[in-house]
C-alpha positions as a Markdown table, in Angstrom:
| # | Residue | x | y | z |
|---|---|---|---|---|
| 1 | Unk | 120.0 | -97.5 | -17.8 |
| 2 | Unk | 122.9 | -95.4 | -19.2 |
| 3 | Unk | 121.4 | -92.1 | -18.0 |
| 4 | Unk | 121.0 | -93.4 | -14.5 |
| 5 | Unk | 124.6 | -94.6 | -14.4 |
| 6 | Unk | 125.8 | -91.2 | -15.6 |
| 7 | Unk | 123.9 | -89.4 | -13.0 |
| 8 | Unk | 125.1 | -91.7 | -10.2 |
| 9 | Unk | 128.7 | -91.1 | -11.4 |
| 10 | Unk | 128.1 | -87.3 | -11.2 |
| 11 | Unk | 126.7 | -87.6 | -7.8 |
| 12 | Unk | 129.7 | -89.6 | -6.6 |
| 13 | Unk | 132.0 | -87.0 | -8.2 |
| 14 | Unk | 130.2 | -84.1 | -6.6 |
| 15 | Unk | 130.4 | -85.4 | -3.0 |
| 16 | Unk | 132.6 | -83.6 | -0.5 |
| 17 | Unk | 133.2 | -86.0 | 2.3 |
| 18 | Unk | 135.0 | -83.6 | 4.7 |
| 19 | Unk | 135.7 | -84.6 | 8.2 |
| 20 | Unk | 133.0 | -87.4 | 8.2 |
| 21 | Unk | 134.9 | -89.5 | 5.6 |
| 22 | Unk | 135.8 | -93.0 | 6.4 |
| 23 | Unk | 138.8 | -94.8 | 4.8 |
| 24 | Unk | 138.8 | -98.3 | 3.5 |
| 25 | Unk | 142.1 | -100.0 | 3.0 |
| 26 | Unk | 143.0 | -103.2 | 1.1 |
| 27 | Unk | 146.7 | -103.6 | 1.6 |
| 28 | Unk | 149.0 | -105.6 | -0.7 |
| 29 | Unk | 148.6 | -108.1 | -2.2 |
| 30 | Unk | 144.9 | -107.0 | -2.4 |
| 31 | Unk | 143.8 | -104.1 | -4.4 |
| 32 | Unk | 140.5 | -102.3 | -4.7 |
| 33 | Unk | 138.7 | -102.6 | -8.0 |
| 34 | Unk | 135.2 | -101.3 | -7.4 |
| 35 | Unk | 133.6 | -99.0 | -4.8 |
| 36 | Unk | 129.8 | -99.0 | -4.9 |
| 37 | Unk | 129.8 | -100.5 | -8.4 |
| 38 | Unk | 132.1 | -97.9 | -9.8 |
| 39 | Unk | 135.7 | -98.6 | -11.0 |
| 40 | Unk | 138.6 | -97.2 | -9.1 |
| 41 | Unk | 141.5 | -95.6 | -10.9 |
| 42 | Unk | 143.4 | -98.8 | -11.0 |
| 43 | Unk | 145.4 | -100.0 | -14.0 |
| 44 | Unk | 148.1 | -102.4 | -15.0 |
| 45 | Unk | 150.6 | -99.9 | -13.8 |
| 46 | Unk | 148.7 | -98.5 | -10.8 |
| 47 | Unk | 147.1 | -100.3 | -7.9 |
| 48 | Unk | 144.5 | -98.8 | -5.6 |
| 49 | Unk | 144.8 | -99.8 | -1.9 |
| 50 | Unk | 142.9 | -97.1 | -0.1 |
| 51 | Unk | 139.8 | -95.0 | -0.7 |
| 52 | Unk | 137.8 | -92.4 | 1.1 |
| 53 | Unk | 134.0 | -92.9 | 1.4 |
| 54 | Unk | 131.3 | -91.1 | 3.4 |
| 55 | Unk | 129.8 | -92.9 | 6.4 |
| 56 | Unk | 127.1 | -95.3 | 5.5 |
| 57 | Unk | 126.5 | -98.5 | 3.5 |
| 58 | Unk | 129.1 | -99.4 | 0.9 |
| 59 | Unk | 130.2 | -102.3 | -1.4 |
| 60 | Unk | 133.8 | -102.9 | -2.3 |
| 61 | Unk | 135.3 | -105.4 | -4.7 |
| 62 | Unk | 138.9 | -106.4 | -4.0 |
| 63 | Unk | 141.2 | -108.9 | -5.6 |
| 64 | Unk | 144.4 | -110.7 | -4.5 |
| 65 | Unk | 147.4 | -110.9 | -6.8 |
| 66 | Unk | 150.9 | -111.9 | -5.7 |
| 67 | Unk | 154.1 | -113.1 | -7.5 |
| 68 | Unk | 155.8 | -116.0 | -5.9 |
| 69 | Unk | 158.0 | -116.7 | -8.9 |
| 70 | Unk | 161.5 | -118.2 | -8.5 |
| 71 | Unk | 164.4 | -118.3 | -11.0 |
| 72 | Unk | 163.1 | -121.6 | -12.3 |
| 73 | Unk | 159.3 | -121.2 | -12.1 |
| 74 | Unk | 156.7 | -118.5 | -12.8 |
| 75 | Unk | 154.2 | -118.6 | -10.0 |
| 76 | Unk | 151.7 | -115.8 | -10.0 |
| 77 | Unk | 148.6 | -116.2 | -7.9 |
| 78 | Unk | 145.4 | -114.4 | -8.9 |
| 79 | Unk | 142.5 | -114.9 | -6.5 |
| 80 | Unk | 138.8 | -114.7 | -7.3 |
| 81 | Unk | 137.3 | -111.3 | -6.5 |
| 82 | Unk | 136.0 | -110.7 | -3.0 |
| 83 | Unk | 132.9 | -108.6 | -2.5 |
| 84 | Unk | 132.6 | -106.8 | 0.9 |
| 85 | Unk | 129.4 | -105.1 | 2.0 |
| 86 | Unk | 129.3 | -103.1 | 5.2 |
| 87 | Unk | 127.9 | -100.0 | 7.0 |
| 88 | Unk | 131.0 | -97.8 | 7.5 |
| 89 | Unk | 131.0 | -95.6 | 10.7 |
| 90 | Unk | 131.9 | -92.0 | 10.0 |
| 91 | Unk | 135.6 | -91.4 | 10.4 |
| 92 | Unk | 136.3 | -95.1 | 10.5 |
| 93 | Unk | 139.7 | -96.4 | 9.4 |
| 94 | Unk | 138.7 | -99.8 | 7.9 |
| 95 | Unk | 141.3 | -102.4 | 6.9 |
| 96 | Unk | 141.3 | -106.0 | 5.9 |
| 97 | Unk | 142.6 | -108.4 | 8.5 |
| 98 | Unk | 143.7 | -112.0 | 7.7 |
| 99 | Unk | 146.7 | -114.3 | 8.2 |
| 100 | Unk | 148.9 | -113.7 | 5.2 |
| 101 | Unk | 150.1 | -116.8 | 3.4 |
| 102 | Unk | 153.9 | -117.1 | 3.3 |
| 103 | Unk | 154.4 | -119.1 | 0.2 |
| 104 | Unk | 152.8 | -120.2 | -3.1 |
| 105 | Unk | 151.1 | -123.3 | -1.8 |
| 106 | Unk | 149.8 | -121.5 | 1.3 |
| 107 | Unk | 148.4 | -118.8 | -0.9 |
| 108 | Unk | 146.6 | -121.2 | -3.2 |
| 109 | Unk | 145.0 | -122.9 | -0.1 |
| 110 | Unk | 144.1 | -119.5 | 1.4 |
| 111 | Unk | 142.4 | -118.3 | -1.7 |
| 112 | Unk | 140.1 | -121.4 | -1.7 |
| 113 | Unk | 138.4 | -120.0 | 1.4 |
| 114 | Unk | 139.5 | -116.3 | 1.5 |
| 115 | Unk | 136.0 | -115.0 | 2.2 |
| 116 | Unk | 135.9 | -116.9 | 5.4 |
| 117 | Unk | 139.4 | -115.9 | 6.4 |
| 118 | Unk | 139.0 | -112.1 | 5.9 |
| 119 | Unk | 137.6 | -109.7 | 8.5 |
| 120 | Unk | 137.3 | -106.0 | 8.3 |
| 121 | Unk | 138.7 | -104.1 | 11.3 |
| 122 | Unk | 138.4 | -100.5 | 12.3 |
| 123 | Unk | 142.0 | -99.4 | 13.2 |
| 124 | Unk | 140.8 | -96.7 | 15.5 |
| 125 | Unk | 139.2 | -99.3 | 17.9 |
| 126 | Unk | 140.9 | -102.5 | 16.9 |
| 127 | Unk | 137.4 | -104.0 | 16.7 |
| 128 | Unk | 135.9 | -106.0 | 13.8 |
| 129 | Unk | 133.2 | -104.4 | 11.8 |
| 130 | Unk | 130.1 | -106.3 | 10.7 |
| 131 | Unk | 130.4 | -107.1 | 7.0 |
| 132 | Unk | 129.0 | -109.5 | 4.4 |
| 133 | Unk | 132.0 | -111.0 | 2.6 |
| 134 | Unk | 131.7 | -113.4 | -0.4 |
| 135 | Unk | 133.7 | -114.5 | -3.4 |
| 136 | Unk | 132.6 | -114.6 | -7.0 |
| 137 | Unk | 134.2 | -116.4 | -9.9 |
| 138 | Unk | 137.0 | -114.4 | -11.6 |
| 139 | Unk | 135.6 | -113.0 | -14.8 |
| 140 | Unk | 137.1 | -114.0 | -18.1 |
| 141 | Unk | 138.9 | -111.3 | -20.1 |
| 142 | Unk | 141.3 | -108.5 | -19.4 |
| 143 | Unk | 138.9 | -106.0 | -17.8 |
| 144 | Unk | 138.3 | -107.7 | -14.5 |
| 145 | Unk | 136.5 | -104.7 | -12.9 |
| 146 | Unk | 134.0 | -104.6 | -15.8 |
| 147 | Unk | 133.4 | -108.3 | -15.5 |
| 148 | Unk | 132.7 | -107.9 | -11.8 |
| 149 | Unk | 130.2 | -105.1 | -12.6 |
| 150 | Unk | 128.4 | -107.2 | -15.1 |
| 151 | Unk | 128.2 | -110.2 | -12.7 |
| 152 | Unk | 126.8 | -108.1 | -9.9 |
| 153 | Unk | 124.2 | -106.5 | -12.2 |
| 154 | Unk | 123.2 | -109.9 | -13.6 |
| 155 | Unk | 122.8 | -111.4 | -10.2 |
| 156 | Unk | 120.9 | -108.4 | -8.7 |
| 157 | Unk | 123.7 | -107.6 | -6.3 |
| 158 | Unk | 124.9 | -104.3 | -7.8 |
| 159 | Unk | 125.0 | -101.5 | -5.3 |
| 160 | Unk | 124.8 | -97.8 | -5.9 |
| 161 | Unk | 126.0 | -96.5 | -2.6 |
| 162 | Unk | 122.6 | -95.2 | -1.6 |
| 163 | Unk | 122.2 | -94.7 | 2.1 |
| 164 | Unk | 119.1 | -95.7 | 4.0 |
| 165 | Unk | 118.4 | -92.0 | 4.8 |
| 166 | Unk | 118.6 | -91.1 | 1.1 |
| 167 | Unk | 116.3 | -93.9 | 0.1 |
| 168 | Unk | 113.7 | -93.0 | 2.8 |
| 169 | Unk | 113.8 | -89.4 | 1.7 |
| 170 | Unk | 113.3 | -90.4 | -2.0 |
| 171 | Unk | 110.4 | -92.7 | -1.1 |
| 172 | Unk | 108.7 | -90.0 | 1.0 |
| 173 | Unk | 108.8 | -87.7 | -2.0 |
| 174 | Unk | 108.3 | -90.0 | -4.9 |
| 175 | Unk | 106.6 | -93.1 | -3.5 |
| 176 | Unk | 107.8 | -96.6 | -4.3 |
| 177 | Unk | 109.6 | -95.5 | -7.5 |
| 178 | Unk | 113.3 | -96.6 | -7.6 |
| 179 | Unk | 114.9 | -93.2 | -7.2 |
| 180 | Unk | 118.6 | -92.5 | -6.6 |
| 181 | Unk | 118.2 | -89.5 | -4.3 |
| 182 | Unk | 121.9 | -88.4 | -4.6 |
| 183 | Unk | 121.8 | -88.6 | -8.4 |
| 184 | Unk | 118.5 | -86.7 | -8.4 |
| 185 | Unk | 120.0 | -83.9 | -6.4 |
| 186 | Unk | 123.0 | -83.7 | -8.6 |
| 187 | Unk | 120.8 | -83.6 | -11.7 |
| 188 | Unk | 118.9 | -80.7 | -10.2 |
| 189 | Unk | 122.2 | -78.9 | -9.5 |
| 190 | Unk | 123.4 | -79.2 | -13.1 |
| 191 | Unk | 120.0 | -78.3 | -14.5 |
| 192 | Unk | 119.9 | -75.1 | -12.4 |
| 193 | Unk | 123.5 | -74.3 | -13.4 |
| 194 | Unk | 122.9 | -74.8 | -17.1 |
| 195 | Unk | 122.0 | -72.0 | -19.6 |
| 196 | Unk | 118.8 | -72.0 | -21.7 |
| 197 | Unk | 120.4 | -73.6 | -24.8 |
| 198 | Unk | 122.1 | -76.3 | -22.7 |
| 199 | Unk | 118.8 | -77.2 | -21.0 |
| 200 | Unk | 117.0 | -77.4 | -24.4 |
| 201 | Unk | 119.7 | -79.7 | -25.8 |
| 202 | Unk | 119.5 | -81.9 | -22.7 |
| 203 | Unk | 115.7 | -82.1 | -23.1 |
| 204 | Unk | 116.0 | -83.2 | -26.7 |
| 205 | Unk | 118.6 | -85.8 | -25.7 |
| 206 | Unk | 116.4 | -87.1 | -22.8 |
| 207 | Unk | 113.4 | -87.6 | -25.2 |
| 208 | Unk | 115.6 | -89.5 | -27.6 |
| 209 | Unk | 116.6 | -91.9 | -24.8 |
| 210 | Unk | 113.0 | -92.9 | -24.1 |
């Protein structure tokens, strides 16, 4: 639902991670396309390789792209997107760990089984972090991130970054209704901050969405 997506985005934008933030890094030739179902600020001219997130459950979408071209051959390797789901410890420094392929053929072979080759390691401890890692087919079209979003939504695997604690609190207050607790709190914040005319305009808009 459009309204729900907007509220979730506001909630993410309003978070202040502070000292409890964890970092997630996908070093070259990987880049981070999605964090908890939301696009990162990547573009054709800009790659995102590190993000900060609060401690808790998260879902990342990363993709491998590397140019092995020579003077006589164009050899650009684009891997299928990899989805990584994990529970990030607070202050963790998470990074991808794998044996990097050294040439074009090795890269093609690596990408056939990349989800089984990759692990996530906390650089603070040097220990692997439990994670669910799987590959999805690369979406058609130019907007790869949007294609991944649509695939995750269609297959019921989209993830809003809601922590277990937030879900438990929402269920205690609202029962079994599917409530995004973080988005609800942000909605309350903006409602309380709005003036009377803005609230009335929002009420009219909300009725029109039903």
